[in-house]
XYZ file of C-alpha atoms in Angstrom:
583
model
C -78.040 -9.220 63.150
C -74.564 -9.665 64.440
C -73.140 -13.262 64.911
C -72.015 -13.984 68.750
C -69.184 -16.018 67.510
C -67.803 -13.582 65.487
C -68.162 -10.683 67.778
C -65.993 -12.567 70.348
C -63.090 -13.412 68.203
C -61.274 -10.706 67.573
C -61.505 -9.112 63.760
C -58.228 -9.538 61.843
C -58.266 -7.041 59.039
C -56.305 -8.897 56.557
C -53.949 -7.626 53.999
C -53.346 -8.484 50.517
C -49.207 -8.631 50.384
C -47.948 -6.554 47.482
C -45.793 -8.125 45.001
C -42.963 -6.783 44.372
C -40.813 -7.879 41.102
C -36.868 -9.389 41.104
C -36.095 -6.409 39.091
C -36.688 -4.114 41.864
C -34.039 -5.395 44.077
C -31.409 -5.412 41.016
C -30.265 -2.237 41.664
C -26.344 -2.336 43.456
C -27.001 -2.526 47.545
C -24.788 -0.869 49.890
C -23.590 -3.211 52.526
C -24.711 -1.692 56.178
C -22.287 -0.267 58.251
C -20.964 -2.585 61.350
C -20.381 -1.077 64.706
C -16.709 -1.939 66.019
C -15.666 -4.710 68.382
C -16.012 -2.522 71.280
C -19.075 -1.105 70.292
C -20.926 -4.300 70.097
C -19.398 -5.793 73.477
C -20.532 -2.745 75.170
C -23.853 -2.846 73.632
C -23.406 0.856 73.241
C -23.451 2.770 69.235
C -20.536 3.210 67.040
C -20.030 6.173 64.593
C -18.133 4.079 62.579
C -15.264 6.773 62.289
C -12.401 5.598 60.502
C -9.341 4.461 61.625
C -11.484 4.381 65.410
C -14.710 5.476 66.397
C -15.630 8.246 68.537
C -16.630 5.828 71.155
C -13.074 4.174 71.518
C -11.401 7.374 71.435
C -12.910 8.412 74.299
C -11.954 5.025 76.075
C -8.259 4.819 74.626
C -9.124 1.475 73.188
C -6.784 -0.135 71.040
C -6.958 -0.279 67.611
C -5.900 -3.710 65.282
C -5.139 -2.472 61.740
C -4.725 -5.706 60.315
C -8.505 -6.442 61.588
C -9.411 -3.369 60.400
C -8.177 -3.564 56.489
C -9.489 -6.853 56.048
C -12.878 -5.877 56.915
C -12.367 -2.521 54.239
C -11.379 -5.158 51.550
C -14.267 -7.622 52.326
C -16.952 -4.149 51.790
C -14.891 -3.842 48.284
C -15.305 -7.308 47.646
C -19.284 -6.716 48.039
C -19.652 -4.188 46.417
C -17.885 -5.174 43.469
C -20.267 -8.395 43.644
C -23.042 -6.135 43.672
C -21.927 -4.714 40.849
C -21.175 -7.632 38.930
C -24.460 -9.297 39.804
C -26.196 -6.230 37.799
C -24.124 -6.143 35.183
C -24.721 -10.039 34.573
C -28.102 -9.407 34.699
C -28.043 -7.118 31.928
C -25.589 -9.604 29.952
C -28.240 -12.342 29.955
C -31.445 -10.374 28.749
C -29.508 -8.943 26.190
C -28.610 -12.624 25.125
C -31.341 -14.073 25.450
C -33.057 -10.825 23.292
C -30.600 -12.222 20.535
C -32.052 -15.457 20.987
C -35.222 -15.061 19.917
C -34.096 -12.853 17.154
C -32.036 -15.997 15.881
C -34.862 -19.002 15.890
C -35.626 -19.995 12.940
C -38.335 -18.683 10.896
C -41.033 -20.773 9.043
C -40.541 -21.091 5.471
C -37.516 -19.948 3.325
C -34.471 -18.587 4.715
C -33.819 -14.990 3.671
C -29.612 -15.367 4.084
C -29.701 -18.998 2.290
C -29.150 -17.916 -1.370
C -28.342 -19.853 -4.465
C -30.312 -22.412 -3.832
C -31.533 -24.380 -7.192
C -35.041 -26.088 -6.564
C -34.162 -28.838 -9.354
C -30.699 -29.934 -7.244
C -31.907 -28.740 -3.519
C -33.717 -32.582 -3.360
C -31.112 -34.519 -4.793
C -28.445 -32.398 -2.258
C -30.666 -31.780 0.414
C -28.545 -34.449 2.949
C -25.612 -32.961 2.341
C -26.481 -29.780 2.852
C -28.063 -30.528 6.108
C -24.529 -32.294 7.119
C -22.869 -28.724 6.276
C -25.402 -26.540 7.545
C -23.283 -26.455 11.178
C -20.090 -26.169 8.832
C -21.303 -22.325 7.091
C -22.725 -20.652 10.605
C -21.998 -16.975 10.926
C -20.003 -17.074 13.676
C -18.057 -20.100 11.669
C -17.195 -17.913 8.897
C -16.261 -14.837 10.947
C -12.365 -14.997 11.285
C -9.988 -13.053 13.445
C -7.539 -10.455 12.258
C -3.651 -9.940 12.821
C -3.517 -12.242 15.054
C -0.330 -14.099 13.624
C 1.070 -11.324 12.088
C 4.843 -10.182 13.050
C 3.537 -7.048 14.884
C 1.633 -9.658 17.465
C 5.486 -11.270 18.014
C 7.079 -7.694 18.333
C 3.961 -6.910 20.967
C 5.703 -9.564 23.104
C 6.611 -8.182 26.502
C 9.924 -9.809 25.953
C 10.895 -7.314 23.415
C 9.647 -4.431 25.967
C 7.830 -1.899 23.896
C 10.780 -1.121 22.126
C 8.309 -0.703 18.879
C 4.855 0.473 18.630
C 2.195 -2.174 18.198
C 1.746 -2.252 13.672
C 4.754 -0.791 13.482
C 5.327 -3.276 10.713
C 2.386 -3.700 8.888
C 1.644 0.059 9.306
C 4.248 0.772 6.448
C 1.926 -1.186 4.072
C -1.132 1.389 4.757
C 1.284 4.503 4.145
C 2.892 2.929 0.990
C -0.545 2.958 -0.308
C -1.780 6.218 0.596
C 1.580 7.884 -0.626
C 1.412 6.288 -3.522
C -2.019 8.129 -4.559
C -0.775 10.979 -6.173
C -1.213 9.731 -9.904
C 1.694 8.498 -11.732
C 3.449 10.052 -14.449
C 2.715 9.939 -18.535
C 6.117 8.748 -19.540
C 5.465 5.751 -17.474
C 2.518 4.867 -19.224
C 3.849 5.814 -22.522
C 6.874 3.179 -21.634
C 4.772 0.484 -21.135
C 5.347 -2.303 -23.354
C 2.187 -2.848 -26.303
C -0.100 -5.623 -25.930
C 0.303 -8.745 -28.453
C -2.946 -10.710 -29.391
C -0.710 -13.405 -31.280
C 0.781 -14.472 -28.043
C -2.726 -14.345 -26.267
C -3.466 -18.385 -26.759
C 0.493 -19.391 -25.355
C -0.035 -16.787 -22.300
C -3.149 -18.711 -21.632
C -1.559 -21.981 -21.314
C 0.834 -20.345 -19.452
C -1.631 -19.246 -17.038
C -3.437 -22.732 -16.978
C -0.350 -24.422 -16.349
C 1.159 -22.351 -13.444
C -1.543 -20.154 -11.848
C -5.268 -22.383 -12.596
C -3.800 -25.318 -10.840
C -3.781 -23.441 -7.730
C -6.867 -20.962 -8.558
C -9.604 -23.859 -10.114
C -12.397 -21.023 -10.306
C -12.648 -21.245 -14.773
C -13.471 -24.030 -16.746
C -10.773 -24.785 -19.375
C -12.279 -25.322 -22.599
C -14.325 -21.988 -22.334
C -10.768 -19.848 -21.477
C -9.100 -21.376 -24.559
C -11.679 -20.588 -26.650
C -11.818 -16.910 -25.426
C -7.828 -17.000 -25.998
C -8.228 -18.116 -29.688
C -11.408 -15.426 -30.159
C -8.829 -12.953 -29.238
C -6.091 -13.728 -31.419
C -8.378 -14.488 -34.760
C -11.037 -11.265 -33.956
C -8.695 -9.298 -31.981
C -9.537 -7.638 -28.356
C -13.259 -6.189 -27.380
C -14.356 -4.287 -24.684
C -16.584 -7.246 -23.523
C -16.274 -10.018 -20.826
C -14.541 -12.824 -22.541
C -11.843 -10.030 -23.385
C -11.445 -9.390 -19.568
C -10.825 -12.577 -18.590
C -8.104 -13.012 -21.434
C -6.296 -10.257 -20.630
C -6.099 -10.909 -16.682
C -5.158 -14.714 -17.609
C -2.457 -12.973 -20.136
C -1.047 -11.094 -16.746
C -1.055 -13.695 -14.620
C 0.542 -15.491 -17.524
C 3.702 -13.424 -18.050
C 3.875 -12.964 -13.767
C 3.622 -16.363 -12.845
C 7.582 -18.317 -13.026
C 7.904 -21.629 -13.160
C 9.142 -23.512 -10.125
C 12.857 -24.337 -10.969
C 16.094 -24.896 -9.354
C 16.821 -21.372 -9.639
C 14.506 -20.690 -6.548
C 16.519 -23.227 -4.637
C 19.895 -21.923 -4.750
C 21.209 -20.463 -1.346
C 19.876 -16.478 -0.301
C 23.412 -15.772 0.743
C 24.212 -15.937 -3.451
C 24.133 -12.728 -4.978
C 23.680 -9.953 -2.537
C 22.604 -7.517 -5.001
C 19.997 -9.669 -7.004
C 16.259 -8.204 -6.298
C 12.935 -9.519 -7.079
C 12.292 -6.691 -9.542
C 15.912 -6.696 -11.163
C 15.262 -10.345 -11.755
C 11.772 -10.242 -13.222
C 11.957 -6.760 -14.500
C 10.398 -7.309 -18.282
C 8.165 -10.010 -17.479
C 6.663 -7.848 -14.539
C 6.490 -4.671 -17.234
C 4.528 -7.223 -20.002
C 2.247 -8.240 -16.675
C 1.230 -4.994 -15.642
C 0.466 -4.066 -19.928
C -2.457 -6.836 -19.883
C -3.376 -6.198 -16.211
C -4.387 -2.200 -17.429
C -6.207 -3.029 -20.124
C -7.950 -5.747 -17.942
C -8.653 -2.778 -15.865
C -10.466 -0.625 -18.353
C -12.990 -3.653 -18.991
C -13.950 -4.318 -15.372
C -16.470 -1.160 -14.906
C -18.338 -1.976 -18.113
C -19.055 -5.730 -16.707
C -22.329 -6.930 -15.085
C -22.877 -8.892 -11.927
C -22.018 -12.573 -13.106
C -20.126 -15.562 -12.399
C -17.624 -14.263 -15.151
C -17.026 -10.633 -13.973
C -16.599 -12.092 -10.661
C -13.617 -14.464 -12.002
C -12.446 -11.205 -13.369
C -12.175 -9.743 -10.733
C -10.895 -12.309 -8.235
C -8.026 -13.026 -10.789
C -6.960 -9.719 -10.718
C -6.917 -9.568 -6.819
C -4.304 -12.898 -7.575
C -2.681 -11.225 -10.111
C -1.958 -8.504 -7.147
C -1.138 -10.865 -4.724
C 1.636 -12.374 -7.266
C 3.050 -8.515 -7.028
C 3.022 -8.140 -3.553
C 0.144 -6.120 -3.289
C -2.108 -7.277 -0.612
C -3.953 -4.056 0.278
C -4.868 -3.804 -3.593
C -5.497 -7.421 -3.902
C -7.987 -7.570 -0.699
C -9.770 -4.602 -2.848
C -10.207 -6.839 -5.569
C -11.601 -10.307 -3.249
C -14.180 -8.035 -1.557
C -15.191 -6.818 -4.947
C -15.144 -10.250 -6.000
C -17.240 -11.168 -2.528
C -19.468 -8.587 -3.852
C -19.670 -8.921 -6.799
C -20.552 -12.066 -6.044
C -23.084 -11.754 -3.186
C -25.357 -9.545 -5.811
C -24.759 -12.544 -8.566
C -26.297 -14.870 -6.232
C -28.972 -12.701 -4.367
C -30.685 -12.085 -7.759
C -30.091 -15.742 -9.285
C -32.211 -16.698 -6.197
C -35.151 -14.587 -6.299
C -35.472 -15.248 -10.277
C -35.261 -18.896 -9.665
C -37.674 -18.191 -6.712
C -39.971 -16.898 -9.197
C -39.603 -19.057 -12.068
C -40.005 -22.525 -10.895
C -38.543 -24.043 -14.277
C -34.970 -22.053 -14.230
C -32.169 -24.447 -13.226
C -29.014 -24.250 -13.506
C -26.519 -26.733 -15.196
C -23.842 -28.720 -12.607
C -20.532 -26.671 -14.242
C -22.124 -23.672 -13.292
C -22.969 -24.133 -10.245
C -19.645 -25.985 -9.810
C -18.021 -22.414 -11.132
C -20.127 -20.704 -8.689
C -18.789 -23.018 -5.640
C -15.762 -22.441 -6.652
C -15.177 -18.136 -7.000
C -17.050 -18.138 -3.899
C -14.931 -20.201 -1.709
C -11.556 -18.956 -3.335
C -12.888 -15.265 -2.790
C -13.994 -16.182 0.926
C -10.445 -18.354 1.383
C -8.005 -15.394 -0.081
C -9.560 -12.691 2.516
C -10.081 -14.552 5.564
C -5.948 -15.392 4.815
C -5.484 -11.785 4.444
C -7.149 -10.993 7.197
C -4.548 -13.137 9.441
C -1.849 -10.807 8.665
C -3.821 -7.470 8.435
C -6.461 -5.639 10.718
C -9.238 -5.920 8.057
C -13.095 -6.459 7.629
C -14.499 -10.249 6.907
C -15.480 -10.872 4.084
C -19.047 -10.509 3.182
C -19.921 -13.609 2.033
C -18.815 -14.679 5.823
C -23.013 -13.081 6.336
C -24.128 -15.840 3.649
C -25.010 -19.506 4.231
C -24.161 -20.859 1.286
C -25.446 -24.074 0.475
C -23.125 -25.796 -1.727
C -20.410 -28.485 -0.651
C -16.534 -27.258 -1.150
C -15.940 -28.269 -4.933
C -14.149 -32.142 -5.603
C -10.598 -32.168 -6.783
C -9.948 -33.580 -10.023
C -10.692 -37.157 -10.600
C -7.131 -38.262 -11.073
C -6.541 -36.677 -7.674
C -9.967 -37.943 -6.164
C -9.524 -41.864 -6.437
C -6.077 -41.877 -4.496
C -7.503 -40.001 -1.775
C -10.642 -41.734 -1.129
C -8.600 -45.075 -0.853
C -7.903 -43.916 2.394
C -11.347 -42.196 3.626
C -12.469 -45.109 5.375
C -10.064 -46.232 7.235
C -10.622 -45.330 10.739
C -7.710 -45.353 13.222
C -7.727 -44.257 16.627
C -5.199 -41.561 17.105
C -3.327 -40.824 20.577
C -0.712 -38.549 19.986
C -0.040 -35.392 17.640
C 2.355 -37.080 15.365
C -0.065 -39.727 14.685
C -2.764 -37.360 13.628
C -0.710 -35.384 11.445
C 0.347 -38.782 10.120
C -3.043 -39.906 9.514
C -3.664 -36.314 7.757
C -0.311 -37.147 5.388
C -1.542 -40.368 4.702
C -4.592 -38.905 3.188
C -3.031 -36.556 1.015
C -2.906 -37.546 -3.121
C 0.604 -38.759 -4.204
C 1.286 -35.706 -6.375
C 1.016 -33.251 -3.350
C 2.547 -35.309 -0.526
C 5.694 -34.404 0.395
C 8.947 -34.665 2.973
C 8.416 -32.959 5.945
C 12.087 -32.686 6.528
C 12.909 -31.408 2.665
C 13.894 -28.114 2.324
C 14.548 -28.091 -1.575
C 10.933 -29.792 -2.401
C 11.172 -29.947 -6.397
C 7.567 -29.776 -7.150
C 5.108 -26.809 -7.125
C 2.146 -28.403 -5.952
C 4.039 -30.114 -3.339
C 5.515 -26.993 -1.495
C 2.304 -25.111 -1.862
C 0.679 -27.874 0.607
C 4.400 -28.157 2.753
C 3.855 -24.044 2.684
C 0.510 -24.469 4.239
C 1.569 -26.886 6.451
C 4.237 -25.177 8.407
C 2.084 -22.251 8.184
C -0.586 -24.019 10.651
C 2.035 -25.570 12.434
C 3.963 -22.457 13.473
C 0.266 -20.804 14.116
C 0.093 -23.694 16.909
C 3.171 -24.367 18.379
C 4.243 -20.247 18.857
C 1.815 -20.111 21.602
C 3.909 -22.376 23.742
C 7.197 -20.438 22.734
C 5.317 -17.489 24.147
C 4.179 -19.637 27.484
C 7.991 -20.534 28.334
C 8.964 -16.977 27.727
C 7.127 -15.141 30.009
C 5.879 -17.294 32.613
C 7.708 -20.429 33.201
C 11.177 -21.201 32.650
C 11.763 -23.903 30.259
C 13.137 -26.298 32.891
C 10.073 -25.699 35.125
C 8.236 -27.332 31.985
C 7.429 -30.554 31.436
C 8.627 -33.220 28.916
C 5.644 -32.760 26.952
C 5.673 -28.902 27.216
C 9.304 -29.033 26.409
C 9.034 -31.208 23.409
C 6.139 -28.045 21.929
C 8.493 -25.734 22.825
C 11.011 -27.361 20.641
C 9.001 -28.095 17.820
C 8.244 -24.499 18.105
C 11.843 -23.122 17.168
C 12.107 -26.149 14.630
C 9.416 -24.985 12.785
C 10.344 -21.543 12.983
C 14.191 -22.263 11.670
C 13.032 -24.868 9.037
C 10.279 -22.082 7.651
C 13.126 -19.707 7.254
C 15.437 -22.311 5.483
C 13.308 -23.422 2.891
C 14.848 -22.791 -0.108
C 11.460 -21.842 -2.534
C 11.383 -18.491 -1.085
C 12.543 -16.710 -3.972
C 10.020 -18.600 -6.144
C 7.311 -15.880 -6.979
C 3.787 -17.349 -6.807
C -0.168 -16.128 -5.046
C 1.561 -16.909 -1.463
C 5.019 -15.118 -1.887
C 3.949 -12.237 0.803
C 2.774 -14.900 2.983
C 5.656 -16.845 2.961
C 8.073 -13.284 3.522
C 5.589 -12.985 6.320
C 6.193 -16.251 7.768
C 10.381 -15.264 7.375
C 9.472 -12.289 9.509
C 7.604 -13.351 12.005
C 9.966 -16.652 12.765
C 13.049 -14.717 12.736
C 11.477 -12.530 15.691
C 10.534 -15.611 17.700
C 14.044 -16.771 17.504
C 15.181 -13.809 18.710
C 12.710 -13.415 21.295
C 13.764 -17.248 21.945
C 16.755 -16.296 22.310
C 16.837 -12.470 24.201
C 14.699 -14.788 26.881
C 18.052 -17.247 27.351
C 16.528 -20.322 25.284
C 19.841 -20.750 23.434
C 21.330 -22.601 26.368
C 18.575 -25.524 26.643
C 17.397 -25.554 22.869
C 20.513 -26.894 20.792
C 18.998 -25.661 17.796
C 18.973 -22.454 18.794
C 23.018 -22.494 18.928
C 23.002 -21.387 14.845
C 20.413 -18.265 15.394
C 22.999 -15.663 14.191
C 23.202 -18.184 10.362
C 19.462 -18.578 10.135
C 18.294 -14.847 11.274
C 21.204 -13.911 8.577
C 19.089 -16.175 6.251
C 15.724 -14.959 7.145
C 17.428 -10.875 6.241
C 18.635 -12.357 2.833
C 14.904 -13.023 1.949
C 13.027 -9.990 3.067
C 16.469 -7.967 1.268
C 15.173 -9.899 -1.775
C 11.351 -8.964 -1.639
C 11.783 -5.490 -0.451
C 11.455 -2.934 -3.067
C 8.241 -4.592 -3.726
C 6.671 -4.936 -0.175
C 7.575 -2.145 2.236
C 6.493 -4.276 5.089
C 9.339 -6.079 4.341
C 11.925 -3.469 4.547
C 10.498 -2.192 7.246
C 10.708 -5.631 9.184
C 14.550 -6.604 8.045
C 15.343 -3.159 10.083
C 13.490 -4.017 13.130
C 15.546 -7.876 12.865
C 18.581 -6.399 11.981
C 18.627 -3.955 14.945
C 17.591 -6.539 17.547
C 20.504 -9.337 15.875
C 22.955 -6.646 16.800
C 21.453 -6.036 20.175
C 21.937 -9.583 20.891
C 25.235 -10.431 19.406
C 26.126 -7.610 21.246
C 25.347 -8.972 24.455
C 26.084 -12.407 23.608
C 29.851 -11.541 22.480
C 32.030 -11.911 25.189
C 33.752 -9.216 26.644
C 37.391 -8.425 25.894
């Protein structure tokens, strides 16, 4: 029986609202058409015709253009927000789909490798204070970004050279030079003595392991004197004591005859000067070579291996020599993957502190020498840059480490770049500080940290030379801009007048680099009109004169470097050119 109440109010069929999803509406909306002026005064509908509508045509209406083409940029404007809004969208689940792929995972860590159970306790502190220090994206490194074709990209020098116009030459030196070489070369080659085996050692201890700690000493003499009492084997200890021998009769001492002026002896070349000992190098670097493919995965084939990427590097060789790092990295990478999963296994494997000090040590000098590399040439990282490795940075020696910690905890509050820099020079052991105004530094050590030092600092100040170049004139800037700018060309002029730069050594092509690519700022500094507010700039034509001398000296062994004194030498005469006045 039907309820009177009900019956007289009226039934509302009610209905269930559908849900419809965010996703559906991501899709790019046009924006509606709107009717004219007129149109909507009149109440009456527009065509929306373009420039007027049919409507106001037929009434002779005026027309406002201005009106019009703001309203035309304003749909753009919308629909390019539309767009974006998608696009964003599609950004963020794809982020946050990497997200989740990157939480952590219970238990051990798959890319955490060399690990020893016995040491991971007593270390485990540390570690977690460097964890943030070895993250992927940490390790990965960008490439060619302070090499001289990024200064010959500037707009400044208007396209007048193709972008790795310089560094290209290095990649068709090496694939012209693949043909194979001829037997009365190799026949010519000087023979290999294993009396002088122990005194090329300490050679190579003296002037190359000081800057390369990845052996330990007493084990490389006592693979020198194996050699000269037994003779050479095709083993690993024989390797490693004929790429030390190499290295050994490559490596010069750091004298005074590095320091004399480049404008002395216009004829004198790198290879004319160190002709034999090069020739005795390359004797013990081949037979090196033969050894390397018979050699396992191990801490020692990997010090084979990165020493011969050095040995390269001491030629001027740094396509070969990144070849022989990401061997190394390799080489390396395998090494440790399988010394973890054994120890992983065996519970009662540890390893002693010197090796895993060795191991610290191949494995940041391999990841160091390509990531430097890869700031002068477009290569890959390195692939240890993939592993978290667990292990601190190795200690400096003793006699190094008590001078430096005398200042570790001394905390000063810094509020200006000169003081920090300051601070860092404080910190520094005696033996390697040096005189940030010396151009003739008389100690090895010494100029390798000065070398890195104006390395970093023309890396951070060039930016600024760039800024006042191309968008604000130098007297728009302001005192503290100015005072960049200027420590910009400093930097650039004292890099090119350091004496050292005929000394051969690991970082010769990165210091002819460095000669190369501060040359072109000056002259970019100067093409751009510098020369009248920077005084320093007054002496360009001496020091780009300078900066030629060098890269004359290092040519026939780099053609990057021949390459780049013609591109200087072409835009010096462009400018003195237009700088000369007129008769």
């Amino acid at each position: 029986m039907d309820n009177p109440e009900s019956a007289a109010i009226p039934s509302k069929r009610s209905r269930s609202r559908i849900e419809v999803s965010r996703e559906t509406h991501a899709y790019p909306r046009k924006r509606a058409l709107k009717a004219c002026n007129t149109c909507r005064l009149r109440k009456t509908k527009c065509n929306n015709e373009r420039p007027i509508c049919g409507f106001c045509q037929t009434l002779g209406a005026g027309l406002d253009p201005a009106s019009q083409r703001v309203m035309d940029r304003l749909d753009q404007v919308l629909r390019k927000l539309d767009l974006n809004e998608e696009q964003s969208s599609q950004n963020f689940s794809q982020i946050l789909r990497k997200l989740d792929q990157a939480q952590p995972h219970h238990g051990r860590r798959p890319d955490t490798i060399g690990v020893d159970p016995a040491l991971d306790s007593a270390s485990a502190s540390q570690q977690d204070t460097d964890g943030d220090l070895t993250m992927d994206e940490n390790m990965m490194t960008p490439d060619g970004r302070t090499s001289p074709d990024a200064v010959i990209d500037w707009p400044v020098f208007k396209n007048q050279y193709p972008l790795g116009f310089i560094t290209d030459s290095l990649f068709v030196h090496a694939y012209a030079s693949l043909t194979p070489t001829s037997t009365s070369d190799e026949l010519s080659s000087p023979s290999i003595n294993e009396e002088s085996v122990p005194r090329l050692v300490e050679v190579f201890l003296c002037r190359v392991h000081t800057k390369n700690p990845v052996l330990d000493i007493e084990t490389a003499r006592r693979y020198a004197n194996a050699v000269a009492q037994h003779g050479l084997r095709w083993n690993g200890p024989s390797c490693l004591t004929l790429i030390m021998c190499a290295l050994g009769c490559t490596a010069r001492p750091f004298s005074d005859l590095y320091s004399q002026s480049l404008s002395q002896d216009q004829n004198l070349s790198s290879r004319r000067l160190h002709g034999a000992s090069l020739a005795m190098g390359r004797a013990y670097y081949d037979a090196a070579c033969k050894r390397i493919g018979l050699l396992e995965a191990s801490i020692l084939s990997s010090q084979c291996i990165f020493l011969c990427g050095v040995y390269e590097m001491y030629n001027l060789n740094p396509l070969k020599a990144w070849r022989w790092f990401s061997n190394s990295s390799s080489t390396l990478y395998t090494y440790l993957r399988c010394q973890d999963v054994y120890i992983r296994d065996d519970d009662s494997a540890v390893s002693c502190s010197t090796t895993q000090r060795l191991e610290a040590s191949i494995y940041w000098s391999s990841y160091k020498s390509m990531c430097e590399l890869r700031t002068e040439l477009p290569m890959p990282a390195s692939l240890l840059a993939e592993v978290k490795y667990p292990h601190v940075l190795p200690t400096p020696p003793t006699r190094l480490q008590s001078t430096a910690d005398s200042f570790s905890n001394q905390e000063v509050e810094m509020s200006s770049d000169k003081m920090q820099e300051q601070a860092w020079f404080n910190t520094l052991p005696a033996p390697i500080q040096f005189d940030d105004h010396d151009i003739r530094p008389s100690n090895e050590l010494q100029f390798t940290v000065q070398f890195r030092a104006l390395e970093i600092k023309s890396w951070l100040y060039r930016p600024f030379l760039y800024y006042t170049i191309h968008h604000v004139p130098y007297t728009s800037l302001s005192p503290r801009l100015q005072a960049l700018v200027i420590k910009a060309v400093d930097t650039s002029i004292h890099w090119i007048l350091l004496r050292p730069v005929r000394h051969r050594h690991q970082g010769t092509w990165y210091v002819g680099r460095l000669v190369l690519s501060s040359a072109l700022s000056l002259l970019a500094a100067v093409k751009s009109g510098l020369e009248d507010h920077v005084r320093k700039l007054g002496e360009w034509r001496n020091i780009v004169k300078e900066a030629i001398s060098a890269l004359e000296f290092w040519e026939d062994e780099s053609p990057d470097f021949s390459k780049g004194r013609e591109v200087i030498t072409v835009l010096y005469n462009e400018l003195d050119e237009e700088s000369s006045p007129s008769v």
